[in-house]
Amino acid sequence: MEALKRQAAACALERVAGGMTLGLGTGSTARHFVDLLGEKVRAGLKVVGVPTSEATRAQAEQCGIRLTTLDEVDRLDLTVDGADEVDPALDLIKGGGGALLREKIVAAASDRMIVIADETKWVDALGRFPLPVEVIPFGLGATRRALEKAFAVAGVSGQMALRKGKDGHVFVTDGGHWIVDCHLGRIADAPRLAGLLNAIPGVVESGLFIGLASTVVLAGASGIRIVERR
Ligand code: 5RP
């Protein structure tokens, strides 16, 4: 699986040119991309990156990749990031690694987003992977009730679980928020659900990435498949 992730990362790297500003994703697949990008940078490629998490920041710094912020640059040319699920509309579930908020801010500030993944991430409909929803700790009970109502309106239902870290404590995001993982099953209308979730005051962002990915690079046993947004 790691070899497939690295192949997808290498394929995305072919679309990187000198002088680009890049969004640097988070997760095990994006980690391969940052690693390979670092090799190119050490060989002389000039790019500047905006990391989507503190983990990616640390890795990029170690790799010698020059970093900037969205306060210093207007737009990014390209973001390369992984995903937990990708559907045929190129809508995504992200946030398995807990970085969904920064990932979405960076992707939305980018002219293009390439998603890199192994083929197991491709699904007919989003929702088999529990949908991460980043929430404000204050008033969690009210937010959970509002989430339930939004799910009912969108025609989905399922268990919600407050994410815990490996140490058993509540997982805290880089932004100081919590994550509720929502086990919904098939989400028939992901754009509608995304809109309903974003209207809840205690919700910071959901892991539904609608209309952001321009290209998906999927690595499988039979090779690389590239799907472009139509
Ligand atoms: C992190 C993410 C990751 O991109 C997503 O979880 C995929 O990770 P991996 O490449 O390790 O499967 O959204 O918040």
CSV table of C-alpha atoms and ligand atoms in Angstrom, one decimal:
chain,number,residue,atom,x,y,z
A,1,MET,CA,0.0,0.0,0.0
A,2,GLU,CA,2.8,2.4,0.8
A,3,ALA,CA,4.3,1.7,-2.6
A,4,LEU,CA,1.0,2.6,-4.3
A,5,LYS,CA,0.7,5.9,-2.2
A,6,ARG,CA,4.2,6.8,-3.3
A,7,GLN,CA,3.4,6.1,-7.0
A,8,ALA,CA,0.4,8.5,-6.8
A,9,ALA,CA,2.6,11.1,-5.1
A,10,ALA,CA,5.3,10.7,-7.7
A,11,CYS,CA,2.7,11.2,-10.5
A,12,ALA,CA,1.4,14.4,-8.9
A,13,LEU,CA,5.0,15.7,-8.5
A,14,GLU,CA,5.4,15.5,-12.3
A,15,ARG,CA,2.8,18.4,-12.4
A,16,VAL,CA,4.9,20.6,-10.2
A,17,ALA,CA,7.1,23.3,-11.9
A,18,GLY,CA,9.7,25.7,-10.6
A,19,GLY,CA,8.3,28.9,-9.2
A,20,MET,CA,5.0,27.4,-8.0
A,21,THR,CA,3.4,28.1,-4.7
A,22,LEU,CA,2.1,24.8,-3.3
A,23,GLY,CA,-0.4,23.6,-0.7
A,24,LEU,CA,1.1,20.7,1.2
A,25,GLY,CA,-1.4,18.1,2.4
A,26,THR,CA,-1.5,15.9,5.5
A,27,GLY,CA,-1.6,12.2,6.0
A,28,SER,CA,0.4,9.2,4.9
A,29,THR,CA,0.0,9.7,1.2
A,30,ALA,CA,0.7,13.4,1.3
A,31,ARG,CA,3.8,12.5,3.4
A,32,HIS,CA,5.2,10.7,0.4
A,33,PHE,CA,4.6,13.8,-1.7
A,34,VAL,CA,6.4,16.1,0.7
A,35,ASP,CA,9.3,13.6,0.9
A,36,LEU,CA,9.6,13.4,-2.9
A,37,LEU,CA,9.3,17.2,-3.2
A,38,GLY,CA,12.0,17.6,-0.7
A,39,GLU,CA,14.3,15.5,-2.9
A,40,LYS,CA,13.6,17.8,-5.8
A,41,VAL,CA,14.1,20.9,-3.8
A,42,ARG,CA,17.5,19.6,-2.6
A,43,ALA,CA,18.3,19.1,-6.2
A,44,GLY,CA,17.6,22.7,-7.0
A,45,LEU,CA,13.8,23.0,-7.6
A,46,LYS,CA,12.5,26.4,-6.4
A,47,VAL,CA,9.0,26.2,-4.9
A,48,VAL,CA,7.3,27.6,-1.8
A,49,GLY,CA,4.8,25.7,0.3
A,50,VAL,CA,1.9,26.3,2.7
A,51,PRO,CA,1.6,23.3,5.1
A,52,THR,CA,-1.9,22.0,6.1
A,53,SER,CA,-0.9,20.9,9.6
A,54,GLU,CA,1.9,21.2,12.2
A,55,ALA,CA,3.0,17.7,11.3
A,56,THR,CA,3.4,18.6,7.6
A,57,ARG,CA,5.2,21.9,8.6
A,58,ALA,CA,7.7,19.9,10.6
A,59,GLN,CA,8.3,17.4,7.8
A,60,ALA,CA,8.6,20.1,5.2
A,61,GLU,CA,11.1,22.0,7.3
A,62,GLN,CA,13.1,18.9,7.7
A,63,CYS,CA,13.1,18.3,4.0
A,64,GLY,CA,14.3,21.9,3.3
A,65,ILE,CA,11.2,23.1,1.6
A,66,ARG,CA,10.7,26.9,1.9
A,67,LEU,CA,7.4,27.7,3.6
A,68,THR,CA,5.1,30.7,3.5
A,69,THR,CA,1.6,31.5,4.8
A,70,LEU,CA,-1.7,32.6,3.2
A,71,ASP,CA,-1.1,36.0,4.7
A,72,GLU,CA,2.0,36.4,2.5
A,73,VAL,CA,0.7,35.0,-0.8
A,74,ASP,CA,-2.7,35.7,-2.5
A,75,ARG,CA,-3.2,32.4,-4.1
A,76,LEU,CA,-1.6,29.0,-4.4
A,77,ASP,CA,-0.9,27.4,-7.8
A,78,LEU,CA,-1.6,23.9,-6.7
A,79,THR,CA,-2.4,21.8,-3.6
A,80,VAL,CA,-1.5,18.2,-3.4
A,81,ASP,CA,-3.3,16.2,-0.7
A,82,GLY,CA,-4.7,12.8,0.2
A,83,ALA,CA,-8.3,11.9,0.9
A,84,ASP,CA,-10.3,9.3,2.8
A,85,GLU,CA,-12.9,8.9,0.0
A,86,VAL,CA,-13.3,10.2,-3.5
A,87,ASP,CA,-16.6,9.9,-5.5
A,88,PRO,CA,-17.2,10.1,-9.3
A,89,ALA,CA,-18.0,13.9,-8.9
A,90,LEU,CA,-14.6,14.3,-7.3
A,91,ASP,CA,-16.1,15.3,-4.1
A,92,LEU,CA,-14.2,14.0,-1.1
A,93,ILE,CA,-14.3,13.0,2.5
A,94,LYS,CA,-11.2,14.2,4.3
A,95,GLY,CA,-10.1,14.7,7.9
A,96,GLY,CA,-9.2,11.1,8.9
A,97,GLY,CA,-5.9,12.6,10.0
A,98,GLY,CA,-7.6,15.5,11.8
A,99,ALA,CA,-6.3,18.3,9.5
A,100,LEU,CA,-9.5,19.0,7.6
A,101,LEU,CA,-9.9,22.7,8.5
A,102,ARG,CA,-6.5,23.8,7.4
A,103,GLU,CA,-6.7,21.4,4.4
A,104,LYS,CA,-9.9,23.0,3.3
A,105,ILE,CA,-8.7,26.6,3.8
A,106,VAL,CA,-5.5,25.8,1.7
A,107,ALA,CA,-7.4,23.9,-1.0
A,108,ALA,CA,-9.9,26.7,-1.4
A,109,ALA,CA,-7.1,29.2,-1.8
A,110,SER,CA,-5.5,27.1,-4.6
A,111,ASP,CA,-6.1,27.3,-8.3
A,112,ARG,CA,-6.0,23.5,-8.6
A,113,MET,CA,-6.1,20.6,-6.2
A,114,ILE,CA,-4.6,17.2,-7.0
A,115,VAL,CA,-5.8,14.4,-4.8
A,116,ILE,CA,-3.4,11.5,-4.4
A,117,ALA,CA,-4.7,8.1,-3.2
A,118,ASP,CA,-4.6,4.4,-3.6
A,119,GLU,CA,-7.5,3.0,-5.4
A,120,THR,CA,-9.3,1.8,-2.3
A,121,LYS,CA,-10.3,5.4,-1.7
A,122,TRP,CA,-12.6,5.5,-4.8
A,123,VAL,CA,-16.3,5.0,-3.9
A,124,ASP,CA,-19.6,5.2,-5.7
A,125,ALA,CA,-21.0,7.4,-3.0
A,126,LEU,CA,-19.4,9.0,0.0
A,127,GLY,CA,-20.1,7.9,3.5
A,128,ARG,CA,-18.6,4.5,4.2
A,129,PHE,CA,-15.8,6.3,5.9
A,130,PRO,CA,-17.0,8.1,9.0
A,131,LEU,CA,-17.5,11.8,8.2
A,132,PRO,CA,-15.3,14.0,10.4
A,133,VAL,CA,-16.9,17.2,11.6
A,134,GLU,CA,-14.7,19.7,13.4
A,135,VAL,CA,-16.6,21.4,16.2
A,136,ILE,CA,-16.1,24.0,18.9
A,137,PRO,CA,-15.9,22.3,22.4
A,138,PHE,CA,-18.4,24.8,23.9
A,139,GLY,CA,-21.9,23.6,23.7
A,140,LEU,CA,-21.1,20.2,22.2
A,141,GLY,CA,-24.4,18.7,23.3
A,142,ALA,CA,-26.3,21.4,21.3
A,143,THR,CA,-24.1,20.9,18.3
A,144,ARG,CA,-24.7,17.2,18.4
A,145,ARG,CA,-28.4,17.7,18.5
A,146,ALA,CA,-28.2,20.1,15.5
A,147,LEU,CA,-26.1,17.6,13.6
A,148,GLU,CA,-28.7,14.9,14.2
A,149,LYS,CA,-31.4,17.3,12.8
A,150,ALA,CA,-29.2,18.1,9.7
A,151,PHE,CA,-28.7,14.4,9.1
A,152,ALA,CA,-32.4,13.8,9.2
A,153,VAL,CA,-33.1,16.6,6.7
A,154,ALA,CA,-30.4,15.1,4.4
A,155,GLY,CA,-31.9,11.6,4.8
A,156,VAL,CA,-28.9,10.0,6.6
A,157,SER,CA,-28.5,8.7,10.1
A,158,GLY,CA,-25.9,7.0,12.2
A,159,GLN,CA,-23.7,7.0,15.3
A,160,MET,CA,-21.6,10.0,16.3
A,161,ALA,CA,-18.3,9.5,18.2
A,162,LEU,CA,-16.1,12.2,19.7
A,163,ARG,CA,-12.7,11.4,18.4
A,164,LYS,CA,-10.1,10.3,20.9
A,165,GLY,CA,-6.3,10.3,20.5
A,166,LYS,CA,-4.0,7.2,21.0
A,167,ASP,CA,-3.6,8.3,24.6
A,168,GLY,CA,-7.4,8.0,25.2
A,169,HIS,CA,-7.9,11.7,25.6
A,170,VAL,CA,-10.1,13.8,23.4
A,171,PHE,CA,-8.3,14.5,20.1
A,172,VAL,CA,-7.6,18.3,19.7
A,173,THR,CA,-7.0,19.7,16.2
A,174,ASP,CA,-4.3,22.2,15.3
A,175,GLY,CA,-6.9,24.9,15.6
A,176,GLY,CA,-7.8,23.8,19.2
A,177,HIS,CA,-11.2,22.2,18.2
A,178,TRP,CA,-12.6,18.7,18.6
A,179,ILE,CA,-13.8,16.2,15.9
A,180,VAL,CA,-17.1,14.3,15.9
A,181,ASP,CA,-16.8,11.2,13.5
A,182,CYS,CA,-20.2,10.6,12.0
A,183,HIS,CA,-20.9,7.0,10.8
A,184,LEU,CA,-23.6,7.7,8.2
A,185,GLY,CA,-23.3,5.1,5.5
A,186,ARG,CA,-24.2,6.2,2.0
A,187,ILE,CA,-24.6,10.0,1.7
A,188,ALA,CA,-27.0,10.4,-1.3
A,189,ASP,CA,-26.5,14.2,-1.7
A,190,ALA,CA,-23.1,15.3,-0.3
A,191,PRO,CA,-23.3,18.9,-1.4
A,192,ARG,CA,-26.6,19.4,0.4
A,193,LEU,CA,-25.4,17.8,3.6
A,194,ALA,CA,-22.2,20.0,3.4
A,195,GLY,CA,-24.4,23.1,3.2
A,196,LEU,CA,-26.6,22.0,6.1
A,197,LEU,CA,-23.6,21.2,8.3
A,198,ASN,CA,-21.9,24.6,7.6
A,199,ALA,CA,-25.1,26.3,8.8
A,200,ILE,CA,-24.7,24.9,12.4
A,201,PRO,CA,-23.1,27.5,14.7
A,202,GLY,CA,-20.9,25.0,16.6
A,203,VAL,CA,-19.6,23.4,13.5
A,204,VAL,CA,-16.2,24.8,12.3
A,205,GLU,CA,-16.0,22.7,9.1
A,206,SER,CA,-17.0,19.3,7.8
A,207,GLY,CA,-14.8,16.8,6.1
A,208,LEU,CA,-17.0,17.1,2.9
A,209,PHE,CA,-14.8,18.7,0.2
A,210,ILE,CA,-17.3,19.7,-2.5
A,211,GLY,CA,-16.0,21.0,-5.8
A,212,LEU,CA,-12.5,21.5,-4.7
A,213,ALA,CA,-10.5,18.7,-6.3
A,214,SER,CA,-9.6,19.2,-9.9
A,215,THR,CA,-7.7,16.0,-10.5
A,216,VAL,CA,-7.5,12.7,-8.7
A,217,VAL,CA,-4.5,10.4,-9.1
A,218,LEU,CA,-5.4,6.8,-8.1
A,219,ALA,CA,-2.7,4.2,-7.8
A,220,GLY,CA,-3.7,0.5,-8.0
A,221,ALA,CA,-2.2,-2.9,-8.7
A,222,SER,CA,-2.8,-2.4,-12.5
A,223,GLY,CA,-1.2,1.1,-12.6
A,224,ILE,CA,-2.1,4.8,-12.2
A,225,ARG,CA,-5.6,6.1,-13.1
A,226,ILE,CA,-6.0,9.9,-13.5
A,227,VAL,CA,-9.5,11.4,-13.3
A,228,GLU,CA,-10.0,15.0,-14.2
A,229,ARG,CA,-12.9,17.2,-13.2
A,230,ARG,CA,-15.1,17.7,-16.3
B,1,5RP,C1,-6.0,14.3,6.9
B,1,5RP,C2,-6.6,13.9,5.7
B,1,5RP,C3,-5.8,12.8,4.9
B,1,5RP,O1,-5.6,13.4,3.6
B,1,5RP,C4,-6.7,11.6,4.7
B,1,5RP,O2,-7.0,11.2,6.0
B,1,5RP,C5,-6.0,10.5,4.0
B,1,5RP,O3,-4.9,10.1,4.7
B,1,5RP,P1,-4.0,8.9,4.2
B,1,5RP,O4,-3.2,9.4,3.0
B,1,5RP,O5,-3.1,8.6,5.4
B,1,5RP,O6,-4.8,7.7,3.9
B,1,5RP,O7,-7.6,14.3,5.3
B,1,5RP,O8,-6.8,15.2,7.6
